[in-house]
XYZ file of C-alpha atoms in Angstrom:
739
model
C -1.575 -20.437 11.189
C -5.186 -21.209 12.023
C -5.107 -20.255 15.701
C -7.265 -17.327 16.760
C -5.592 -14.546 18.760
C -6.996 -13.838 22.200
C -7.536 -10.214 21.212
C -7.999 -9.957 17.444
C -6.501 -6.897 15.852
C -8.608 -4.158 14.322
C -7.560 -5.270 10.831
C -8.603 -8.839 11.571
C -11.980 -7.757 12.898
C -12.513 -5.582 9.825
C -11.559 -8.495 7.574
C -14.124 -10.680 9.269
C -16.785 -8.026 8.718
C -15.894 -7.909 5.023
C -15.957 -11.695 4.819
C -19.344 -11.785 6.556
C -20.960 -9.173 4.281
C -19.072 -9.233 0.960
C -22.103 -8.392 -1.186
C -22.681 -5.173 0.724
C -19.061 -4.098 0.275
C -19.093 -4.891 -3.448
C -22.428 -3.124 -3.956
C -21.162 -0.006 -2.176
C -18.060 0.049 -4.370
C -20.139 -0.486 -7.524
C -22.200 2.601 -6.714
C -19.097 4.656 -5.891
C -17.274 3.640 -9.080
C -20.305 4.352 -11.284
C -20.700 7.770 -9.700
C -16.980 8.473 -10.080
C -16.926 7.740 -13.806
C -20.145 9.694 -14.327
C -18.710 12.741 -12.563
C -15.311 12.582 -14.272
C -16.808 12.190 -17.745
C -19.445 14.898 -17.243
C -22.378 12.508 -17.594
C -24.336 14.117 -14.749
C -24.406 17.656 -16.086
C -21.119 18.869 -14.616
C -18.069 20.004 -16.563
C -15.917 16.973 -17.543
C -12.492 16.607 -15.967
C -10.546 17.050 -19.203
C -12.282 20.357 -19.903
C -10.806 21.707 -16.664
C -7.180 20.869 -17.382
C -4.374 23.079 -18.603
C -0.956 22.274 -20.001
C 2.515 23.529 -20.680
C 2.890 26.363 -18.161
C 5.041 26.263 -15.056
C 3.759 28.680 -12.450
C 6.193 29.311 -9.614
C 6.687 32.272 -7.293
C 9.002 34.754 -8.940
C 9.380 37.330 -11.667
C 7.483 35.447 -14.369
C 4.377 35.055 -12.233
C 4.604 38.688 -11.081
C 4.854 39.814 -14.714
C 1.850 37.762 -15.713
C -0.237 38.982 -12.770
C 0.635 42.596 -13.535
C -0.338 42.198 -17.201
C -3.625 40.561 -16.236
C -4.330 43.290 -13.689
C -4.013 45.804 -16.518
C -6.512 43.898 -18.664
C -3.991 42.052 -20.834
C -2.867 38.456 -21.033
C -4.769 35.382 -22.049
C -4.463 33.506 -25.314
C -7.796 34.291 -26.979
C -6.372 35.174 -30.405
C -6.889 33.377 -33.716
C -4.238 33.637 -36.408
C -4.353 32.706 -40.089
C -1.403 32.351 -42.451
C -2.281 32.773 -46.132
C 0.165 31.699 -48.827
C 0.445 33.173 -52.314
C -1.504 36.406 -51.764
C -1.109 39.277 -54.270
C -1.425 42.460 -52.200
C -1.207 44.596 -55.357
C -4.368 43.131 -56.924
C -6.992 45.872 -56.515
C -9.947 43.520 -56.998
C -8.644 41.019 -54.463
C -7.892 43.856 -52.039
C -11.452 45.151 -52.250
C -12.887 41.687 -51.612
C -10.472 41.164 -48.738
C -11.396 44.481 -47.119
C -15.058 43.509 -47.253
C -14.287 40.194 -45.579
C -12.189 41.993 -42.946
C -15.063 44.340 -42.207
C -17.324 41.338 -41.634
C -14.763 39.937 -39.193
C -14.678 43.214 -37.283
C -18.466 43.101 -36.966
C -18.491 39.712 -35.209
C -19.776 40.073 -31.657
C -16.910 39.635 -29.216
C -14.101 40.562 -31.622
C -11.944 43.329 -30.156
C -9.646 43.936 -33.101
C -8.434 42.555 -36.410
C -4.864 43.019 -37.646
C -4.083 42.682 -41.382
C -1.697 44.554 -43.722
C -4.606 46.166 -45.574
C -5.983 47.699 -42.363
C -2.985 49.937 -41.614
C -3.284 53.609 -42.681
C -0.819 53.215 -45.532
C -1.796 49.654 -46.320
C 0.864 47.009 -46.970
C 3.512 49.716 -47.433
C 3.006 50.906 -43.832
C 6.053 50.096 -41.699
C 3.780 48.620 -39.052
C 2.456 46.099 -41.596
C 5.894 44.602 -42.253
C 5.681 41.918 -39.503
C 2.484 40.609 -41.132
C 3.972 40.095 -44.607
C 6.626 37.654 -45.853
C 7.556 38.384 -49.490
C 7.535 35.439 -51.854
C 8.202 34.965 -55.544
C 6.961 37.734 -57.850
C 3.896 39.525 -56.494
C 2.945 36.639 -54.204
C 3.377 37.066 -50.465
C 2.581 35.167 -47.304
C 0.196 37.201 -45.165
C -0.898 36.881 -41.548
C -4.243 37.947 -40.078
C -4.718 38.125 -36.306
C -8.136 38.319 -34.643
C -8.302 39.341 -30.980
C -11.283 38.859 -28.688
C -12.746 40.899 -25.849
C -11.405 39.774 -22.490
C -14.855 39.993 -20.895
C -16.306 37.127 -22.950
C -17.511 34.038 -21.149
C -16.330 30.629 -22.300
C -19.565 30.054 -24.187
C -19.506 33.481 -25.821
C -15.877 33.016 -26.830
C -16.679 29.674 -28.406
C -19.521 31.182 -30.436
C -17.334 34.104 -31.536
C -14.503 31.785 -32.586
C -16.883 29.690 -34.672
C -18.078 32.780 -36.581
C -14.490 34.021 -36.954
C -13.423 30.653 -38.387
C -16.044 31.062 -41.109
C -14.957 34.662 -41.677
C -11.288 33.706 -42.008
C -12.223 31.112 -44.593
C -14.084 33.785 -46.587
C -11.057 36.095 -46.251
C -8.713 33.439 -47.667
C -11.078 32.891 -50.580
C -11.483 36.639 -51.215
C -7.689 37.120 -51.088
C -7.272 34.352 -53.677
C -4.702 32.641 -51.414
C -3.136 29.473 -52.751
C -3.426 27.901 -49.286
C -4.192 28.903 -45.718
C -3.878 27.553 -42.203
C -5.212 28.774 -38.871
C -4.210 28.244 -35.293
C -3.863 29.728 -31.838
C -2.291 29.079 -28.485
C -5.701 27.943 -27.262
C -5.838 25.362 -30.042
C -2.390 24.185 -28.990
C -3.389 23.793 -25.338
C -6.610 22.015 -26.320
C -4.610 19.679 -28.573
C -2.199 18.817 -25.766
C -5.027 18.157 -23.305
C -6.907 16.098 -25.884
C -3.809 14.097 -26.741
C -3.198 13.411 -23.052
C -6.718 12.011 -22.825
C -6.092 9.849 -25.888
C -2.737 8.691 -24.518
C -4.317 7.741 -21.214
C -7.039 5.663 -22.882
C -4.509 3.983 -25.148
C -2.130 3.318 -22.277
C -4.783 1.775 -20.090
C -6.160 -0.101 -23.084
C -2.743 -1.688 -23.530
C -1.943 -2.198 -19.846
C -5.172 -3.783 -18.605
C -5.442 -6.695 -21.085
C -1.750 -7.582 -20.860
C -1.868 -7.307 -17.066
C -4.831 -9.650 -17.028
C -2.969 -12.254 -19.099
C 0.005 -12.064 -16.749
C -2.289 -12.345 -13.732
C -3.878 -15.475 -15.222
C -0.430 -17.013 -15.545
C 0.510 -15.968 -12.006
C -2.691 -17.259 -10.376
C -3.487 -20.110 -12.749
C -7.104 -19.020 -13.203
C -9.287 -16.331 -14.731
C -11.356 -15.570 -11.642
C -8.449 -14.983 -9.268
C -6.666 -12.923 -11.944
C -9.747 -10.805 -12.513
C -10.059 -9.663 -8.904
C -7.053 -7.266 -8.909
C -8.116 -6.016 -12.354
C -11.584 -5.150 -11.033
C -9.916 -3.321 -8.174
C -7.722 -1.448 -10.647
C -10.762 -0.332 -12.647
C -12.327 0.920 -9.440
C -9.140 2.846 -8.694
C -9.196 4.520 -12.123
C -12.756 5.755 -11.597
C -11.999 6.965 -8.105
C -8.784 8.642 -9.235
C -10.563 10.574 -11.981
C -13.261 11.722 -9.553
C -10.621 12.787 -7.027
C -8.813 14.778 -9.701
C -12.074 16.453 -10.704
C -12.479 17.590 -7.117
C -8.907 18.886 -6.984
C -9.434 20.795 -10.238
C -11.949 23.009 -8.414
C -9.365 23.848 -5.749
C -6.078 24.103 -7.659
C -4.926 24.267 -11.263
C -4.215 20.835 -12.732
C -1.900 20.082 -15.617
C -3.149 17.490 -18.093
C -0.133 15.237 -17.501
C -1.101 14.871 -13.822
C -4.065 12.748 -14.884
C -1.849 10.176 -16.589
C 0.634 10.048 -13.770
C -1.732 9.591 -10.834
C -4.204 7.286 -12.565
C -1.452 4.980 -13.746
C 0.029 5.021 -10.232
C -3.343 4.019 -8.776
C -3.735 1.360 -11.448
C -0.319 -0.127 -10.727
C -0.656 -0.024 -6.950
C -4.104 -1.638 -7.034
C -2.800 -4.485 -9.164
C 0.238 -4.920 -6.895
C -1.786 -4.854 -3.702
C -4.434 -7.054 -5.269
C -1.749 -9.584 -6.138
C -0.583 -9.624 -2.529
C -4.073 -9.849 -1.002
C -5.428 -12.528 -3.359
C -2.291 -14.644 -2.921
C -2.498 -14.425 0.855
C -6.225 -15.152 0.864
C -5.732 -18.355 -1.115
C -2.956 -19.383 1.253
C -5.041 -18.675 4.347
C -8.117 -20.394 2.911
C -6.133 -23.528 2.078
C -4.498 -23.545 5.512
C -7.842 -23.116 7.260
C -9.688 -25.856 5.355
C -9.579 -29.591 5.921
C -11.176 -30.775 2.719
C -11.619 -30.005 -0.931
C -13.105 -26.844 -2.418
C -16.646 -28.017 -1.815
C -15.904 -28.463 1.878
C -15.070 -24.796 2.446
C -17.601 -23.348 4.862
C -18.828 -19.810 5.322
C -17.088 -19.649 8.692
C -13.778 -20.667 7.127
C -14.142 -17.964 4.467
C -14.809 -15.318 7.120
C -11.836 -16.471 9.192
C -9.533 -16.551 6.139
C -10.594 -13.030 5.159
C -9.830 -11.826 8.668
C -6.402 -13.459 8.732
C -5.610 -12.105 5.255
C -6.196 -8.504 6.268
C -4.462 -9.055 9.600
C -1.297 -10.080 7.749
C -1.279 -8.931 4.122
C -3.316 -5.889 5.144
C -0.470 -4.718 7.362
C 1.975 -4.938 4.469
C -0.409 -3.038 2.202
C -0.861 -0.276 4.763
C 2.882 -0.003 5.381
C 3.583 0.100 1.657
C 0.882 2.715 1.046
C 2.309 4.902 3.795
C 5.786 4.785 2.266
C 4.436 5.776 -1.172
C 2.281 8.504 0.382
C 5.360 9.911 2.140
C 7.040 10.349 -1.245
C 3.938 12.118 -2.545
C 3.834 14.343 0.535
C 7.304 15.625 -0.301
C 5.832 17.330 -3.372
C 3.612 19.481 -1.146
C 6.668 21.441 -0.038
C 7.209 22.893 -3.493
C 5.500 26.235 -4.165
C 4.741 25.337 -7.777
C 1.041 24.670 -8.250
C 1.814 21.734 -10.545
C 3.977 20.039 -7.910
C 1.511 20.547 -5.088
C -1.341 19.361 -7.293
C 0.612 16.227 -8.199
C 1.431 15.554 -4.553
C -2.117 16.057 -3.321
C -3.647 14.035 -6.140
C -1.010 11.314 -5.766
C -1.667 10.955 -2.045
C -5.408 10.695 -2.656
C -4.854 7.953 -5.234
C -2.607 6.018 -2.835
C -5.351 6.202 -0.206
C -7.829 4.995 -2.819
C -5.608 2.027 -3.713
C -5.317 1.223 -0.002
C -9.105 1.280 0.443
C -9.626 -0.952 -2.597
C -7.046 -3.467 -1.350
C -8.484 -3.635 2.175
C -12.173 -3.774 1.303
C -13.167 -4.445 -2.321
C -10.497 -7.054 -3.127
C -11.048 -9.170 0.030
C -14.815 -8.938 -0.499
C -14.416 -10.255 -4.036
C -12.137 -12.975 -2.677
C -14.791 -14.009 -0.192
C -17.453 -14.176 -2.892
C -15.313 -16.367 -5.119
C -13.674 -18.331 -2.309
C -14.249 -21.823 -3.698
C -13.123 -21.062 -7.243
C -9.628 -19.745 -6.365
C -9.037 -22.734 -4.101
C -9.474 -25.205 -6.951
C -6.210 -24.105 -8.530
C -4.121 -24.961 -5.491
C -2.244 -22.885 -2.968
C 0.154 -20.000 -3.204
C 2.634 -21.692 -0.902
C 6.262 -21.754 -1.941
C 8.959 -24.146 -0.781
C 12.207 -23.068 0.789
C 14.147 -24.050 -2.312
C 13.755 -22.526 -5.721
C 15.183 -20.106 -8.242
C 15.309 -17.182 -5.817
C 16.967 -19.132 -2.998
C 19.559 -20.417 -5.475
C 20.141 -16.854 -6.694
C 20.636 -15.672 -3.099
C 23.051 -18.540 -2.389
C 25.071 -17.622 -5.495
C 25.216 -13.976 -4.382
C 26.289 -14.965 -0.877
C 29.268 -16.898 -2.214
C 30.794 -13.712 -3.709
C 28.993 -10.724 -2.149
C 31.792 -8.195 -2.706
C 32.030 -9.075 -6.388
C 28.266 -8.627 -6.764
C 28.296 -5.304 -4.910
C 31.158 -3.990 -7.068
C 29.592 -5.110 -10.349
C 26.102 -3.795 -9.564
C 27.375 -0.441 -8.306
C 29.557 -0.106 -11.412
C 26.518 -0.603 -13.643
C 24.329 1.809 -11.661
C 26.992 4.516 -11.444
C 27.710 4.233 -15.176
C 24.004 4.628 -15.927
C 23.825 7.613 -13.577
C 26.728 9.561 -15.133
C 24.661 11.291 -17.878
C 22.490 12.867 -15.155
C 25.437 15.180 -14.381
C 24.701 16.877 -17.725
C 20.978 17.256 -17.039
C 19.366 20.209 -18.816
C 15.738 20.970 -18.048
C 13.078 22.656 -20.114
C 9.383 23.512 -20.067
C 8.068 22.677 -23.496
C 4.987 24.107 -25.109
C 4.320 23.047 -28.686
C 7.213 20.559 -28.414
C 5.074 18.371 -26.167
C 3.181 17.289 -29.263
C 4.735 15.136 -32.007
C 6.196 16.965 -35.014
C 3.300 15.720 -37.149
C 0.676 17.526 -35.029
C -0.850 20.402 -37.065
C -1.115 22.618 -33.959
C 2.611 22.306 -33.335
C 3.438 22.807 -37.000
C 1.378 26.018 -37.104
C 3.005 27.539 -34.003
C 6.511 26.676 -35.207
C 5.811 27.968 -38.731
C 4.485 31.248 -37.363
C 7.543 31.688 -35.124
C 9.957 30.879 -37.948
C 8.344 32.801 -40.829
C 6.895 35.713 -38.852
C 9.169 36.086 -35.801
C 8.032 39.658 -35.080
C 4.489 38.409 -34.454
C 5.501 35.793 -31.902
C 5.832 36.800 -28.290
C 9.262 38.228 -27.391
C 11.510 35.696 -25.690
C 11.853 37.988 -22.657
C 9.605 40.824 -21.526
C 10.037 43.596 -18.977
C 6.788 44.494 -17.204
C 6.725 47.583 -15.003
C 4.671 50.486 -13.706
C 7.635 52.862 -13.913
C 7.285 56.082 -15.980
C 7.412 55.532 -19.721
C 10.310 57.975 -20.143
C 12.500 56.073 -17.696
C 11.731 52.724 -19.287
C 12.332 54.119 -22.776
C 15.693 55.579 -21.755
C 16.830 52.214 -20.381
C 15.526 50.476 -23.523
C 17.567 52.754 -25.782
C 20.794 52.959 -23.790
C 21.259 49.756 -21.774
C 18.963 47.014 -23.069
C 20.757 46.621 -26.441
C 24.017 45.898 -24.566
C 22.573 42.913 -22.699
C 23.907 39.479 -23.746
C 21.729 37.756 -26.313
C 19.581 40.768 -27.206
C 19.057 41.061 -30.956
C 16.140 43.463 -31.009
C 14.551 45.791 -28.441
C 10.852 46.459 -28.915
C 8.842 49.578 -28.271
C 7.607 50.437 -24.803
C 3.870 49.706 -24.852
C 1.266 50.735 -22.308
C -1.251 47.901 -22.118
C -3.591 49.405 -19.509
C -3.896 50.450 -15.916
C -4.403 48.526 -12.707
C -7.268 49.093 -10.284
C -4.888 51.327 -8.325
C -4.474 53.546 -11.382
C -0.888 52.504 -12.201
C -0.062 52.412 -15.903
C 1.538 49.105 -16.872
C 4.356 49.235 -19.435
C 5.694 46.238 -21.356
C 9.021 46.116 -23.187
C 9.849 43.096 -25.346
C 13.409 41.829 -25.792
C 14.065 39.445 -28.682
C 17.010 37.101 -28.936
C 16.366 35.970 -32.500
C 15.731 32.382 -31.402
C 12.658 30.422 -32.438
C 12.910 28.483 -29.185
C 11.897 30.743 -26.261
C 14.036 28.520 -24.019
C 17.182 28.746 -26.135
C 20.600 29.436 -24.662
C 20.525 33.145 -25.514
C 17.135 33.569 -23.847
C 18.375 31.797 -20.723
C 21.563 33.878 -20.675
C 19.550 37.067 -21.055
C 17.306 36.187 -18.110
C 20.353 35.356 -15.995
C 21.938 38.713 -16.904
C 18.752 40.610 -16.039
C 18.611 38.944 -12.626
C 22.276 39.726 -11.999
C 21.947 43.357 -13.098
C 18.318 44.407 -12.829
C 16.862 47.497 -14.568
C 17.119 50.728 -12.531
C 13.367 50.657 -11.867
C 10.955 48.225 -10.275
C 10.198 45.594 -12.918
C 9.253 41.951 -13.361
C 10.947 39.697 -15.937
C 8.518 37.640 -17.975
C 8.775 34.881 -20.561
C 9.249 31.110 -20.638
C 12.951 31.290 -19.823
C 12.182 33.427 -16.785
C 9.423 31.043 -15.720
C 11.775 28.064 -15.981
C 14.409 29.908 -13.947
C 11.844 30.662 -11.238
C 10.782 27.015 -11.163
C 14.343 25.779 -10.870
C 15.174 28.299 -8.156
C 12.079 27.575 -6.062
C 12.592 23.825 -6.458
C 16.187 24.005 -5.234
C 15.144 26.192 -2.300
C 12.392 23.839 -1.139
C 14.047 20.533 -2.042
C 15.960 20.228 1.284
C 12.692 20.420 3.248
C 11.001 17.842 1.018
C 14.017 15.534 1.233
C 14.167 15.904 5.005
C 10.517 14.884 5.347
C 10.834 11.884 3.026
C 14.123 10.650 4.475
C 13.205 11.063 8.131
C 9.709 9.606 7.764
C 10.941 6.666 5.696
C 13.780 6.043 8.139
C 11.338 6.063 11.053
C 8.949 3.623 9.356
C 11.701 1.195 8.385
C 13.136 1.393 11.890
C 9.752 0.598 13.418
C 9.535 -2.347 11.054
C 13.063 -3.753 11.496
C 14.386 -2.392 14.807
C 17.593 -1.532 12.944
C 19.355 1.717 12.105
C 21.601 0.110 9.494
C 18.866 -1.320 7.260
C 16.955 1.979 6.795
C 20.178 3.876 6.018
C 21.261 1.202 3.553
C 17.830 1.198 1.891
C 17.882 4.970 1.453
C 21.393 4.935 -0.037
C 20.514 2.172 -2.482
C 17.376 4.030 -3.533
C 19.419 7.131 -4.292
C 21.839 5.146 -6.471
C 18.980 3.373 -8.254
C 17.099 6.603 -8.950
C 20.305 8.257 -10.147
C 20.721 5.456 -12.668
C 17.181 5.826 -13.999
C 17.590 9.615 -14.228
C 20.865 9.198 -16.103
C 19.211 6.833 -18.552
C 16.387 9.369 -19.013
C 18.944 12.064 -19.903
C 20.767 9.734 -22.299
C 17.538 8.824 -24.093
C 15.570 12.067 -24.235
C 18.096 14.877 -23.801
C 20.850 13.317 -25.875
C 18.317 11.984 -28.372
C 19.191 8.297 -28.361
C 16.414 5.829 -29.272
C 14.344 8.533 -31.003
C 13.411 6.129 -33.770
C 12.641 3.260 -31.411
C 10.496 5.314 -29.031
C 9.064 7.622 -31.728
C 9.878 11.097 -30.413
C 11.883 14.168 -31.368
C 14.450 15.296 -28.804
C 14.295 18.909 -27.618
C 17.791 18.666 -26.133
C 16.483 18.683 -22.569
C 14.182 16.897 -20.129
C 10.900 18.351 -18.887
C 11.652 20.046 -15.557
C 8.484 18.936 -13.814
C 8.921 15.337 -14.903
C 12.347 15.107 -13.243
C 10.865 15.972 -9.845
C 7.832 13.746 -10.293
C 9.874 10.756 -11.429
C 12.166 11.045 -8.414
C 9.192 11.249 -6.044
C 7.188 8.450 -7.626
C 10.256 6.300 -8.247
C 11.337 6.591 -4.614
C 7.925 5.500 -3.392
C 7.739 2.501 -5.709
C 11.286 1.428 -4.822
C 10.474 1.485 -1.120
C 7.358 -0.534 -1.935
C 9.503 -3.487 -3.057
C 11.909 -2.914 -0.163
C 9.006 -3.423 2.234
C 7.913 -6.647 0.497
C 11.406 -8.132 0.831
C 12.279 -6.866 4.303
C 8.976 -8.041 5.770
C 9.874 -11.670 5.092
C 13.512 -11.328 6.180
C 12.606 -9.576 9.433
C 9.921 -12.163 10.205
C 12.404 -14.988 9.795
C 15.133 -13.226 11.778
C 12.745 -12.579 14.672
C 12.096 -16.331 14.780
C 15.817 -16.913 15.377
C 16.871 -17.775 11.826
C 20.516 -16.687 11.138
C 20.859 -13.620 8.931
C 22.284 -15.363 5.865
C 19.580 -18.020 5.936
C 16.895 -15.401 6.604
C 18.052 -13.485 3.541
C 18.012 -16.618 1.395
C 14.601 -17.791 2.582
C 13.177 -14.258 2.581
C 14.172 -13.755 -1.041
C 12.720 -17.147 -1.964
C 9.386 -16.436 -0.282
C 9.023 -12.846 -1.474
C 10.841 -13.047 -4.814
C 7.812 -14.315 -6.702
C 5.592 -11.538 -5.370
C 8.233 -8.837 -6.023
C 8.916 -10.098 -9.547
C 5.224 -10.402 -10.406
C 4.423 -6.996 -8.907
C 7.318 -5.352 -10.737
C 6.374 -7.015 -14.020
C 2.796 -5.820 -13.688
C 3.909 -2.302 -12.811
C 6.248 -2.268 -15.811
C 3.359 -3.341 -18.035
C 1.190 -0.551 -16.639
C 3.797 2.156 -17.214
C 4.832 0.705 -20.582
C 1.387 1.565 -21.880
C 2.371 5.216 -21.629
C 5.684 4.775 -23.404
C 3.500 4.816 -26.537
C 2.148 8.275 -25.638
C 2.391 11.091 -28.170
C 2.772 13.804 -25.521
C 6.488 14.022 -24.739
C 6.115 14.557 -20.988
C 3.926 11.467 -20.632
C 6.364 9.383 -22.670
C 9.282 10.579 -20.522
C 7.394 9.648 -17.371
C 6.582 6.172 -18.639
C 10.143 5.433 -19.764
C 11.716 6.781 -16.564
C 9.449 4.827 -14.235
C 9.794 1.609 -16.236
C 13.575 1.955 -15.952
C 13.371 2.742 -12.237
C 11.204 -0.322 -11.535
C 13.290 -2.700 -13.655
C 16.570 -1.568 -12.099
C 15.171 -1.694 -8.583
C 13.427 -5.049 -8.845
C 16.398 -6.772 -10.490
C 19.805 -5.300 -9.707
C 18.892 -3.788 -6.342
C 16.380 -6.164 -4.698
C 17.652 -9.437 -6.165
C 21.401 -8.761 -6.059
C 22.486 -5.687 -4.119
C 20.222 -6.168 -1.064
C 21.203 -9.805 -0.371
C 24.869 -9.027 -1.095
C 25.054 -6.094 1.323
C 23.081 -7.929 4.017
C 25.459 -10.868 3.694
C 28.511 -8.627 4.094
C 27.045 -6.834 7.113
C 25.871 -10.008 8.827
C 24.536 -9.355 12.338
C 25.440 -5.674 11.969
C 22.287 -5.406 9.837
C 20.267 -5.372 13.052
C 22.338 -2.861 15.011
C 20.742 0.102 16.744
C 21.614 2.087 19.906
C 20.194 0.603 23.070
C 17.751 3.454 23.609
C 16.385 2.953 20.077
C 16.021 -0.763 20.691
C 13.833 0.127 23.661
C 11.705 2.354 21.431
C 11.275 -0.452 18.925
C 10.316 -2.927 21.631
C 7.545 -0.543 22.687
C 6.341 0.929 19.417
C 7.690 -1.405 16.718
C 5.446 -2.633 13.913
C 5.295 -6.421 13.892
C 3.015 -9.142 12.641
């Protein structure tokens, strides 16, 4: 183990450079991490990352995006409206009316306000038919009244903020002048800001939970505070780098707030996993290269141990990072901005974790070389709990295979009933005031909420009106057909018409709304039109995802197959690994449906089921889960292949490979579960779903699959594990990846 190769590899030479100059590497990383946090948090004069995030909208090619673009081209769109609900208002009180009109006039005079809507402002006052949507009769003379303030679309962000502050004061004066018993205000912008802010809070809480617990586990794994702290320092560096990378991406593509949680927690988990592997191997190499106690370790031995660590553990880290990056790359095939943003950001974070593991962590190891050595080696004997587990499995492999597959298939069955959604206010807990306001407005004043489905067109008004009167009311799910409204003209001079169709549902993604969108796509209006609304947007997302999924799957499957073949020289092992991953992911997806869609464990996990699973989270969980599963596959196969290439029989190689890698796999999985468990406590539903799904995927993969199903299937296959056509064996002999 201490011999020096005649021609050291590039990784070994790099490791020796790091071991020779560890202070320089650490200092460079310290500067980079400080700059990353400063940029992400806006401490250097730039806009902070969280101020550049959005939430809740799925933007995919299709009718919904076309409708939105057409509305914006005509000068409409946006969500710069403030709404106030006043309770217990007497609209017949002349004195209160006069005071209210004065307050309304002041609101109209605020710079940046385009219009104010209130029952008293209609020509015939509250008795005007057009005022009816703004009034909800109560007991006696008391009524609930809504006021809507719209802003000029040309306002800058700063001007809009100033105008909203003055309007907030004006609305308070209006409520007082109207002698309302109570009032509440809100807007879609407030909702989006609340979701983004809650995501930020969830991320801090999650990392605040994950890091300390991870550190305690690392202390137990390594038997010392210093060695345990090295991967944690690397993880902190990864968080800073991830946030800075996301800030850069936010200037190129739209980023959803939930992306931040997902990619930063991925970087955090990978850095801890890779750090575990690198620190363990460094201690092993340092012990093997020394001939005395801790005080006898020389600088030359530290440099040599660092080189050997990266030459061996570094290869595993690189291979693992490539497999995870392949899963992230699959997301780039989807046309949805959210998916591509997640894929690009995820790949950048994987690269960051790789850089930390192959530079910062070994440099820290070199600086603290004598301290880790005092606690002993990381060597493991050939006999232990994992070898005994493998021997037990090998005595009845078919029974194990049958039992494990039965469990996984049973868990996967609920996924056949998967129903997706794209929540808005439902992302927040029911106690959130922003969610309560939006839901109250939709329930008490349904005519003021956006129609569930909208028809946007540049066709002549007469043609649209004729269709609205004769055919639209016959469509399935339609309860009310709105008036044809001209919202403006495009730069080309085309007048844009909008027709709202209401289904009577509070939920814009209810069954009737979905059925209506499906009917409109099957039998489109007799004029060129785009179908807008959340149900239409979700349909576009689902359609585009299904269209692009085969290309993404082909990339991930072929690339993963090629990498595993180069590693093992076998065709059977890569195919088996891919099949087992599919079964494992199906089980975690089924459990996700059972918990969140069916509403089980609502009390335990503190959430309110919306009867569906977030559409984007399903795709992300499959991509991230696949990458993490292959990560553990690499850890296990690397040991088994190494032993088999030395001439060890397959059954013994499986038993010894599981014994020598089982501790690393179990520790890595435990740490990753801890990291993702921090986000199970999230208040934002999408973040909570992600945390639960990935925890389930990791637990199932690291226990049932890696510890039971892999050794059982390899035992049954025997020497057939290593089969490949002769021409592929020649390719592996020439290009295979070996130690």
